[in-house]
CSV table of C-alpha atoms in Angstrom, one decimal:
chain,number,residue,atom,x,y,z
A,1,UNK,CA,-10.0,24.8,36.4
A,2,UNK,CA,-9.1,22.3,39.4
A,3,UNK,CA,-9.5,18.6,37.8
A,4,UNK,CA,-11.5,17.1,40.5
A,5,UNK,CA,-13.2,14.0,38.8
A,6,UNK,CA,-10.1,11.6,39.3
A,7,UNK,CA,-11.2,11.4,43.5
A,8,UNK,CA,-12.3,7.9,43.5
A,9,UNK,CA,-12.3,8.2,47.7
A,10,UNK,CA,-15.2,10.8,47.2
A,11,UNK,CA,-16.9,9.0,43.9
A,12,UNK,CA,-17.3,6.0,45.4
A,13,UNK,CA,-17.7,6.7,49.4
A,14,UNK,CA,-21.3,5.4,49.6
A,15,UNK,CA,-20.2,2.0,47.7
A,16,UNK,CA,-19.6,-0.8,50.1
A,17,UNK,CA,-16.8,-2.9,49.2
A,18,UNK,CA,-18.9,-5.8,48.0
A,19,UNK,CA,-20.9,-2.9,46.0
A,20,UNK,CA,-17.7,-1.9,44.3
A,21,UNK,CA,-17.5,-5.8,43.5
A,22,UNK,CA,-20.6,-5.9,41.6
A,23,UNK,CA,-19.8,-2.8,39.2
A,24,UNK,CA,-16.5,-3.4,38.6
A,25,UNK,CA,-18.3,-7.4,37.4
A,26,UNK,CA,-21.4,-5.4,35.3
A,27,UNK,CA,-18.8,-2.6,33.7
A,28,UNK,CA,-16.6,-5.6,32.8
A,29,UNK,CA,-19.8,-7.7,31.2
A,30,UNK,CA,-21.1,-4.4,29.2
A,31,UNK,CA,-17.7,-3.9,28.0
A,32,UNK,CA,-18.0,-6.6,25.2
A,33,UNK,CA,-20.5,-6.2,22.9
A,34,UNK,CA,-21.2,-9.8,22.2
A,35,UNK,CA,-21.5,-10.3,25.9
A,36,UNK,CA,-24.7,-7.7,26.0
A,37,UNK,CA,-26.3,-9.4,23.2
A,38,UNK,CA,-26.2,-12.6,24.3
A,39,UNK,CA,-27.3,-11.9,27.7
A,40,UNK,CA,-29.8,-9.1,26.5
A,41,UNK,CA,-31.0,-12.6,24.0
A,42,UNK,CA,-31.1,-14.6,27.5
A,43,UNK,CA,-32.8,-12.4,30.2
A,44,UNK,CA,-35.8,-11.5,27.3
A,45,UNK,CA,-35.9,-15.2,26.9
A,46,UNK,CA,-36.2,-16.0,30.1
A,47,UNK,CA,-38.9,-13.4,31.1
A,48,UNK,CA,-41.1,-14.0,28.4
A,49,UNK,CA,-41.0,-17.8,29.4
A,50,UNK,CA,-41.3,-16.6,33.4
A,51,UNK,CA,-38.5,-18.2,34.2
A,52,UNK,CA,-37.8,-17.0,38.0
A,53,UNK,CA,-34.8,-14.9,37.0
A,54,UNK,CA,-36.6,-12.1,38.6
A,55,UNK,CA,-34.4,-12.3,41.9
A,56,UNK,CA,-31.2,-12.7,39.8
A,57,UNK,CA,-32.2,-9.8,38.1
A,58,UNK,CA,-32.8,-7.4,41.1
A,59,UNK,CA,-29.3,-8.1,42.8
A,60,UNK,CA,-26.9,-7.6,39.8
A,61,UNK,CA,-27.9,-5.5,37.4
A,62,UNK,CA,-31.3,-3.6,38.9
A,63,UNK,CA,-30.2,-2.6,42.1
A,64,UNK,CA,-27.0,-1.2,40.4
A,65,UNK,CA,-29.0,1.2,38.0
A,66,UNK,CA,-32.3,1.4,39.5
A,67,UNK,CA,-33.2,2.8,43.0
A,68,UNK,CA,-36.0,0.1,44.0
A,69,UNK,CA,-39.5,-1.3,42.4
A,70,UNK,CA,-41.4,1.5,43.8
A,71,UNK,CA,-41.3,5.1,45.2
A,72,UNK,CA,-41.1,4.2,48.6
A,73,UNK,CA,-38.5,1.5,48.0
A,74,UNK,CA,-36.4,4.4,46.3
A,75,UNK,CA,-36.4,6.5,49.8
A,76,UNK,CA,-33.2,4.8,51.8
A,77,UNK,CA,-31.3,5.3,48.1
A,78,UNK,CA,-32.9,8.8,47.9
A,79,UNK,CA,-31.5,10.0,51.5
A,80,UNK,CA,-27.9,7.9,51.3
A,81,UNK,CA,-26.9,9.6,48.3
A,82,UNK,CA,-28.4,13.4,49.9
A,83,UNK,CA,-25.6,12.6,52.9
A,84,UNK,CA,-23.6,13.4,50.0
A,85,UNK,CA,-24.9,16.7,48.7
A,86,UNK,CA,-26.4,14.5,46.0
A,87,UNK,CA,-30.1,15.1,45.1
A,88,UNK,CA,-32.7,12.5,42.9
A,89,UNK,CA,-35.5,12.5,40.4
A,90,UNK,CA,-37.4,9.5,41.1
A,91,UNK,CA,-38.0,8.1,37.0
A,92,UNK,CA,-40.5,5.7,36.4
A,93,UNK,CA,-38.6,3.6,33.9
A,94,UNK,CA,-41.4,1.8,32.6
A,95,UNK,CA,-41.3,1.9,28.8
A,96,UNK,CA,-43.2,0.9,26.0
A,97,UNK,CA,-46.9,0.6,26.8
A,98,UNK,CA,-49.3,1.1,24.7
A,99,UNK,CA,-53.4,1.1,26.7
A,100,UNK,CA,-54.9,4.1,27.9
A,101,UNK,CA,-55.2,2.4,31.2
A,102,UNK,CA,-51.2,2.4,31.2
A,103,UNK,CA,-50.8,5.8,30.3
A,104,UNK,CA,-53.2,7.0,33.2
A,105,UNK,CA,-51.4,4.9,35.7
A,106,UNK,CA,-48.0,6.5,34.8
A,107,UNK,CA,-49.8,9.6,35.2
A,108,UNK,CA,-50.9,8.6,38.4
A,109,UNK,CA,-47.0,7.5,39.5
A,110,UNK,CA,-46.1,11.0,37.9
A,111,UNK,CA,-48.0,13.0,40.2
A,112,UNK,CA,-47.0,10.8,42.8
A,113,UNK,CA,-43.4,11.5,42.4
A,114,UNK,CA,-44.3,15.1,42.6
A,115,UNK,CA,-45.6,14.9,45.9
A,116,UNK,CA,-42.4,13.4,46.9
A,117,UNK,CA,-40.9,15.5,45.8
A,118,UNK,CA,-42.8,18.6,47.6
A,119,UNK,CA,-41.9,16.8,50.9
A,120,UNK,CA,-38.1,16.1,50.3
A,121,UNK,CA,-35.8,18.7,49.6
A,122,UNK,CA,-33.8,15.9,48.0
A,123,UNK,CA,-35.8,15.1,45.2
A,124,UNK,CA,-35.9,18.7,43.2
A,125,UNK,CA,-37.5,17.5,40.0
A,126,UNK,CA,-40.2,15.3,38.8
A,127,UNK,CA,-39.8,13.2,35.1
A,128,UNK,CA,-41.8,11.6,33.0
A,129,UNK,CA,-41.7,10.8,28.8
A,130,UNK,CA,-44.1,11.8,26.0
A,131,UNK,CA,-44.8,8.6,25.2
A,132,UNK,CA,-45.4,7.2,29.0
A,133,UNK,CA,-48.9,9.7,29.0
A,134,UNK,CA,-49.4,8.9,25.4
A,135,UNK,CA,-48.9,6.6,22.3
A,136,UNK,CA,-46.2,7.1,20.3
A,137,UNK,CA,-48.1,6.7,17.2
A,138,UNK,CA,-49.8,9.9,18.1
A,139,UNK,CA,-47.0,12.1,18.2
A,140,UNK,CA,-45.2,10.5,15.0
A,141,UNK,CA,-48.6,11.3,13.0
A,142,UNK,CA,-48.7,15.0,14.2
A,143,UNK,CA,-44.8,15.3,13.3
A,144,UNK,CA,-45.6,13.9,9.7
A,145,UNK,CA,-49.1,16.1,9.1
A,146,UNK,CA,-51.3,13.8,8.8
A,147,UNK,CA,-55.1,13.9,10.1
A,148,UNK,CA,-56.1,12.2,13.4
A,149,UNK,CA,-59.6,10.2,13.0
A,150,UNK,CA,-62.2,11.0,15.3
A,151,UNK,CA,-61.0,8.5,17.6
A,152,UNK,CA,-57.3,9.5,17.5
A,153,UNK,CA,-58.0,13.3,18.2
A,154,UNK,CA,-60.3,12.0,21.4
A,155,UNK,CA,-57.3,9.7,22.1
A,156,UNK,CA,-54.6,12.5,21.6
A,157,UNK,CA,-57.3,15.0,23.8
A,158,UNK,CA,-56.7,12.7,26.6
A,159,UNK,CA,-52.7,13.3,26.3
A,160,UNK,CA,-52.5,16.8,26.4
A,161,UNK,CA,-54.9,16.5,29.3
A,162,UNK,CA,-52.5,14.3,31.0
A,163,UNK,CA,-49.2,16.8,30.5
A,164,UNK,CA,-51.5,19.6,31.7
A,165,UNK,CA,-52.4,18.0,34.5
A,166,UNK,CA,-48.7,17.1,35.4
A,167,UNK,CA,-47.5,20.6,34.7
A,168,UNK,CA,-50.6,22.1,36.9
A,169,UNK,CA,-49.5,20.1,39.8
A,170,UNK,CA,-45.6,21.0,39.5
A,171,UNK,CA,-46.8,24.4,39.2
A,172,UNK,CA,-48.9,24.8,42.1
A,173,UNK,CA,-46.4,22.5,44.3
A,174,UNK,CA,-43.3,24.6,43.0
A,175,UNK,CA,-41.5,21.6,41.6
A,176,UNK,CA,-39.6,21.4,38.4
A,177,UNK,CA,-40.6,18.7,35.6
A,178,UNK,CA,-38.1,17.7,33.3
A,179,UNK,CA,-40.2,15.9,30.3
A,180,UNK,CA,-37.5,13.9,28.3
A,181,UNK,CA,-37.0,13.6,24.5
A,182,UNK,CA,-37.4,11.1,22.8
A,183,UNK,CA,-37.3,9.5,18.8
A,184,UNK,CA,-36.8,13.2,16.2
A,185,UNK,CA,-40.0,11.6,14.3
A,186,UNK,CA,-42.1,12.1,17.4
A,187,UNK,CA,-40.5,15.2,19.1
A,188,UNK,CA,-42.0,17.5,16.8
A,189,UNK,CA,-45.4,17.1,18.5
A,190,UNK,CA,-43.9,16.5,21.5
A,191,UNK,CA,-42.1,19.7,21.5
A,192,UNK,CA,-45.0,21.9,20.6
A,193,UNK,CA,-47.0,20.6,23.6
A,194,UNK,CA,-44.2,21.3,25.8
A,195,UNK,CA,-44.0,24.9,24.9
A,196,UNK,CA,-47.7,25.3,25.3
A,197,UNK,CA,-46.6,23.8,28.8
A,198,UNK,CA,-44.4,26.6,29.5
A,199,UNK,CA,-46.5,29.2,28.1
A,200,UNK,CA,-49.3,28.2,31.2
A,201,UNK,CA,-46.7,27.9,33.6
A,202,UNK,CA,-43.7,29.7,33.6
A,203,UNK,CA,-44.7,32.3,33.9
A,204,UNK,CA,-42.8,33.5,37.3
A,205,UNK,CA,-39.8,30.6,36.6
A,206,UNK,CA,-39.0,27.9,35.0
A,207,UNK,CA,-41.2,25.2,36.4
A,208,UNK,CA,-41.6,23.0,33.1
A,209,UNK,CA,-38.4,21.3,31.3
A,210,UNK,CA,-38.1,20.4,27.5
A,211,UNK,CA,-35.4,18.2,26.8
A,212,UNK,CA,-32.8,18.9,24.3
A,213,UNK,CA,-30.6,16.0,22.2
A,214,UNK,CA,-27.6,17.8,21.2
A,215,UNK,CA,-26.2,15.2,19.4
A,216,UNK,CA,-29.1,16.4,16.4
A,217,UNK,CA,-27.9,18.7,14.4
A,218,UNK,CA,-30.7,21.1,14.3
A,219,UNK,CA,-31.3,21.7,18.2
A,220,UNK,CA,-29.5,24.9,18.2
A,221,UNK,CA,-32.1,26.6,15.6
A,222,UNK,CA,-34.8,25.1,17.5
A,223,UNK,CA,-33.3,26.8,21.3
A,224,UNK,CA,-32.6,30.1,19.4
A,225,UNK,CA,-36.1,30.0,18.1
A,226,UNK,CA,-37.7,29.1,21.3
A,227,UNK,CA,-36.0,32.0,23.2
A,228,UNK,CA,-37.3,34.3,20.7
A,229,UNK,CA,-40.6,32.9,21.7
A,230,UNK,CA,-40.6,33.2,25.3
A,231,UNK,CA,-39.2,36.6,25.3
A,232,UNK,CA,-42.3,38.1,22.7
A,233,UNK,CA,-44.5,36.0,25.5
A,234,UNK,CA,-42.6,36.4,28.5
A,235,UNK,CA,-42.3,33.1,29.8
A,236,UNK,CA,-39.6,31.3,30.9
A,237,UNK,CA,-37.3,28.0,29.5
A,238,UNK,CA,-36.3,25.0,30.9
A,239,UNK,CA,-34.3,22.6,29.4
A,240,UNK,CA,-32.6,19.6,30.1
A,241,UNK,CA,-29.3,19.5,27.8
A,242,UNK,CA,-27.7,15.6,27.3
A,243,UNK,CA,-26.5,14.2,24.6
A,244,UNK,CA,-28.8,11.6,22.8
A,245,UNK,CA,-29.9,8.1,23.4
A,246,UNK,CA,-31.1,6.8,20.2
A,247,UNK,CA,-28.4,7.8,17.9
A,248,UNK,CA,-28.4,3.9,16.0
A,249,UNK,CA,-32.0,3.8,15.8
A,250,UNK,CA,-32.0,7.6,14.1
A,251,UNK,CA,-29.1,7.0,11.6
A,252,UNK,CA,-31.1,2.8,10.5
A,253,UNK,CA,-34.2,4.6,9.8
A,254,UNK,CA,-32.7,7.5,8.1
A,255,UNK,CA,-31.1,5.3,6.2
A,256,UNK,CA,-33.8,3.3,5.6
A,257,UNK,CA,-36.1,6.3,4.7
A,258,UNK,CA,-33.6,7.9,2.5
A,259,UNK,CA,-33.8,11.1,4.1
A,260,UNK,CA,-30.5,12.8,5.6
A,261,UNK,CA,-29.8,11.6,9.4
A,262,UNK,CA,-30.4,14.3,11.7
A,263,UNK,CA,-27.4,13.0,14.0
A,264,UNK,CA,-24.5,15.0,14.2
A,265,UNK,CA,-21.6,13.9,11.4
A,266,UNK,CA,-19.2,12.8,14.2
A,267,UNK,CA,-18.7,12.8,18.2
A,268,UNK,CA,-16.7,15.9,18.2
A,269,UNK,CA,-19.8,18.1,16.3
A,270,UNK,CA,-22.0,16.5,19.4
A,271,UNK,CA,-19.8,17.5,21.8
A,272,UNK,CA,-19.3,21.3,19.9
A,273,UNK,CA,-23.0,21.0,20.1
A,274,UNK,CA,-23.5,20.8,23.5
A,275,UNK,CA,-21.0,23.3,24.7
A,276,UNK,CA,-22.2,25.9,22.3
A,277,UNK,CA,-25.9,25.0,24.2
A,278,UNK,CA,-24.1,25.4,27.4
A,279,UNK,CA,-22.6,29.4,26.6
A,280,UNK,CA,-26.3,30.2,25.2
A,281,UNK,CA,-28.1,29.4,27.8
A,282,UNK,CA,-25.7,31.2,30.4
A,283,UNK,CA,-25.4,33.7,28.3
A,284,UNK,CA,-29.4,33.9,28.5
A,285,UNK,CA,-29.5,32.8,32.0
A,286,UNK,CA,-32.0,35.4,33.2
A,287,UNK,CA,-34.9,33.7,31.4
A,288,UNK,CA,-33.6,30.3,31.7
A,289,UNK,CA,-33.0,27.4,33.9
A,290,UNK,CA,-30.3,24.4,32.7
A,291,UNK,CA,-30.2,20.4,33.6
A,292,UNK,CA,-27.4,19.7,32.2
A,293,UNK,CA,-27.4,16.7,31.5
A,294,UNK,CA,-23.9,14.9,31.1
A,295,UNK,CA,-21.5,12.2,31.4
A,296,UNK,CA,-18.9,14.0,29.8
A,297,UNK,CA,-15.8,15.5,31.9
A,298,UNK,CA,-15.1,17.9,29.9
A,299,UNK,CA,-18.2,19.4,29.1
A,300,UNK,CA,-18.8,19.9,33.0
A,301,UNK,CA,-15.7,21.2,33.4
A,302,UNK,CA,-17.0,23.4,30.7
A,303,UNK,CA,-20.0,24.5,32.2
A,304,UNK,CA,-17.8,25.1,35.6
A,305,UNK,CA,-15.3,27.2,33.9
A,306,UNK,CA,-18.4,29.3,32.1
A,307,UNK,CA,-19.6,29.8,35.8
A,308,UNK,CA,-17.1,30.9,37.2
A,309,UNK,CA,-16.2,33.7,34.4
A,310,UNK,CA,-19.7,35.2,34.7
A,311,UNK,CA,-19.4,34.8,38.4
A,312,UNK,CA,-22.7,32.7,38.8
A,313,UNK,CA,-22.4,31.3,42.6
A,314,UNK,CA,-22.1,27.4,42.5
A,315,UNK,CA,-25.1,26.3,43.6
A,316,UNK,CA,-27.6,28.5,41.2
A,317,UNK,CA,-31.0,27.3,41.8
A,318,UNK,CA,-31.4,27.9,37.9
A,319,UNK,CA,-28.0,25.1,37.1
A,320,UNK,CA,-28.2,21.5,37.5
A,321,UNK,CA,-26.0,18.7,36.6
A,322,UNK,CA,-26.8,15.2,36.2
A,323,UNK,CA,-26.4,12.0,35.4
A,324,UNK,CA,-27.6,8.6,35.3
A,325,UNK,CA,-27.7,6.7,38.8
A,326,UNK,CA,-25.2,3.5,38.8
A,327,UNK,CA,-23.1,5.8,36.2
A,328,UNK,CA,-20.7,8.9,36.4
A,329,UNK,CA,-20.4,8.9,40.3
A,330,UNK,CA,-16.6,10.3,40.1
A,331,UNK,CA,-18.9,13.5,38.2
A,332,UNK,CA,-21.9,13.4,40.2
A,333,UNK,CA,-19.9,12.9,44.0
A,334,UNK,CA,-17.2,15.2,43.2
A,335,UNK,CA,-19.2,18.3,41.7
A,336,UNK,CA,-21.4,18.2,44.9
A,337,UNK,CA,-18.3,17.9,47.7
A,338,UNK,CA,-17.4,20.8,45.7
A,339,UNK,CA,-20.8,23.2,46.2
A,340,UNK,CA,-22.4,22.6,42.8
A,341,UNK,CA,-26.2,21.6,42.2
A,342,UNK,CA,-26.2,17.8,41.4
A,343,UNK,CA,-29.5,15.6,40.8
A,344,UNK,CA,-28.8,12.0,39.7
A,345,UNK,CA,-31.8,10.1,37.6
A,346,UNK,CA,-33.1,7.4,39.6
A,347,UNK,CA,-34.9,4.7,37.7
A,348,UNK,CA,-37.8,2.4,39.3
A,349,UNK,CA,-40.3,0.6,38.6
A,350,UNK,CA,-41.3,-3.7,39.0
A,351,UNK,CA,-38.3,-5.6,37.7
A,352,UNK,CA,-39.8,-7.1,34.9
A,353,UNK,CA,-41.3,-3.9,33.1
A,354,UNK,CA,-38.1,-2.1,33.7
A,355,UNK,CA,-36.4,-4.4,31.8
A,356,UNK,CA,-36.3,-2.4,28.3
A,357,UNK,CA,-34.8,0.4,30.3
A,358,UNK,CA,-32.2,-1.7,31.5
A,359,UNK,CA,-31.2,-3.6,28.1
A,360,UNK,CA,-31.3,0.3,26.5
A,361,UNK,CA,-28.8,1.5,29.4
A,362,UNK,CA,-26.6,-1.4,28.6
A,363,UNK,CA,-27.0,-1.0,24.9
A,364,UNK,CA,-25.9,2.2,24.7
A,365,UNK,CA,-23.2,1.9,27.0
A,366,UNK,CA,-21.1,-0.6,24.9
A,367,UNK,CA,-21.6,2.1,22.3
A,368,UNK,CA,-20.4,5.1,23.5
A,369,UNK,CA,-16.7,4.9,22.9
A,370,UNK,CA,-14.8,4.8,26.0
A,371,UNK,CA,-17.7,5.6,28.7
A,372,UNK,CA,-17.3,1.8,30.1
A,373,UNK,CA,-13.5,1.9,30.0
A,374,UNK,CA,-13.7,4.6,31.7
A,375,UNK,CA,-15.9,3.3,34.8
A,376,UNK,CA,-13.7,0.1,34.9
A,377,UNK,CA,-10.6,2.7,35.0
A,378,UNK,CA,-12.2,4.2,38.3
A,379,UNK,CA,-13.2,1.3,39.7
A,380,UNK,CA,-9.7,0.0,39.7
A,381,UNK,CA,-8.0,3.0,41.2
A,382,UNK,CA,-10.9,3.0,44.2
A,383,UNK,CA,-9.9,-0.9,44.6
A,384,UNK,CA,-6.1,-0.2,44.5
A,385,UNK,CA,-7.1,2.5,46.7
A,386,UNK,CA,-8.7,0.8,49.2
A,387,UNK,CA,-6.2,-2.1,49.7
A,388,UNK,CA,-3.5,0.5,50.2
């Protein structure tokens, strides 16, 4: 397989020069660890006091991971990356909440982004979490068996009235929903909702996207299980394949629990994990549809290679890659110059409320070994580049 994810030119041909300033400055800042805690420390500080950092904020680090405050704010990223063969899902990046009026307004964005996304051919998916229709409370209690009260079985009513509503309107607009994973203790309920999702409407396709987190241990009975499912149905599976964002929270409070972590024992079982996802799916293909999810080289390259053996075309409608916008652009560039199917995650949402997203993003890249390295690495060739 041609190694094509070295081509800074093509990786980095929508970043002005001053743009390639600014990430080669953030990459740099992530890069230490002590760096990200004291400035997580500060900007949390200086929020919660309303200091007017907000305009700081918005020209460093937002507008290099985040596609604008609102939907429409999003559109001039949206169609500049398209030029590129590029595509988006427009993610409303605000976490945390816990009122029913906050859940029904993220429902409201949700259906929004849909019908965006019906009018654009470059926005092929809508997004939204479990816990952003729903609180996560609700979910944990179902995963641990316990009985709702009155009130929480009203409350968690009003949730599975909120995916179904989502999943009706992708449905009958004909776009994909990826619905993202989250904490194991919650996913449980989470993931028995989604099927029920599919069940109603997947019937024809794969309209209606679980998430799977390979770097758990126990994902691969749970695909195997839910195949088996939706062939005695006859539905159809979608799922989004990454690798995990919460791996230090899940090993503390194993830990803390005393129950076993269900995090893989090391990197390399993730990454095994992933790639044997990868060659099930494909080799299930005909009743599946794959996001795969990924910031790894090799595990694209992967997914290429598998392609090209079964002779699947490039551009598939039922294969995706992505990643994560403001990340991974010598992946993301590259595999669409080169005919494949490419979506990148575009976060939005009011500065201030996207903030835990932002601090997350930054978090976990200082702990992935050798995923900010590696964007400094390209960022330097592309500036040696250019002053050749």
């Amino acid at each position: 397989m041609e190694k094509i994810f070295n081509n800074t030119e093509v990786a980095f041909s929508l970043k002005s020069d001053t743009e390639l300033e600014r990430a080669y400055f953030l990459f740099k800042l992530i890069e230490s660890q002590p760096l990200v805690r004291i400035g997580t420390a500060v900007t949390n500080f200086a929020l919660k006091a309303h200091l007017p950092v907000e305009g700081l904020i918005r020209s460093t680090v937002f507008d290099h991971f985040c596609g604008g405050i609102n939907e429409r704010d999003c559109l001039s990223v949206v169609d500049k990356m398209f030029t590129k063969g590029v595509s988006s899902v427009l993610d409303y990046s605000v976490e945390g909440k816990e009122e029913e009026n906050q859940f029904d307004a993220a429902l409201e964005m949700t259906l929004k982004t849909i019908e965006f996304a019906k009018e654009r051919l470059a926005i092929p998916f809508a997004v939204f979490k479990p816990t952003g229709l729903g609180r996560f409370a609700l979910y944990q209690k179902i995963g641990e068996g316990k009985s709702f009260t009155t009130e929480e079985q009203e409350e968690w009513n009003r949730v599975v009235v909120r995916f179904d509503t989502v999943c009706k309107m992708a449905h009958d607009k004909d776009v994909a929903v990826l619905i993202d994973g989250e904490e194991s203790w919650m996913q449980d309920a989470a993931d028995d909702l989604v099927t029920e999702m599919m069940r109603k409407y997947n019937k024809e396709k794969a309209i209606v996207f679980n998430t799977l987190q390979l770097y758990r241990w126990d994902r691969m009975e749970y695909l195997i299980k839910l195949n088996a499912i939706a062939k005695a149905e006859e539905f159809y599976v979608g799922m989004k394949l990454v690798r995990g964002a919460y791996m230090e929270k899940e090993n503390a409070r194993a830990e803390e629990k005393g129950y076993k972590s269900p995090i893989c024992h090391s990197k390399q079982a993730t990454d095994e994990n992933y790639d044997t996802a990868i060659m099930y799916m494909l080799d299930h293909i005909d009743r599946m549809a794959i996001f795969a999810g990924t910031h790894n080289e090799n595990s694209s390259y992967r997914l290429m290679e598998l392609m090209n053996e079964r002779n699947i075309v490039k551009n598939d409608s039922r294969i995706f890659f992505g990643q994560l916008y403001g990340m991974s652009d010598n992946i993301s560039y590259n595999l669409a110059a080169n005919g494949y199917n490419v979506a990148k995650y575009l976060p939005f949402g009011p500065v201030r409320d996207v903030m835990p997203y932002l601090i997350r993003r930054a978090e976990e890249n200082t702990s992935v070994a050798g995923q900010t390295s590696r964007e400094l690495d390209l960022i330097k060739k592309e500036r040696a580049r250019r002053k050749l």
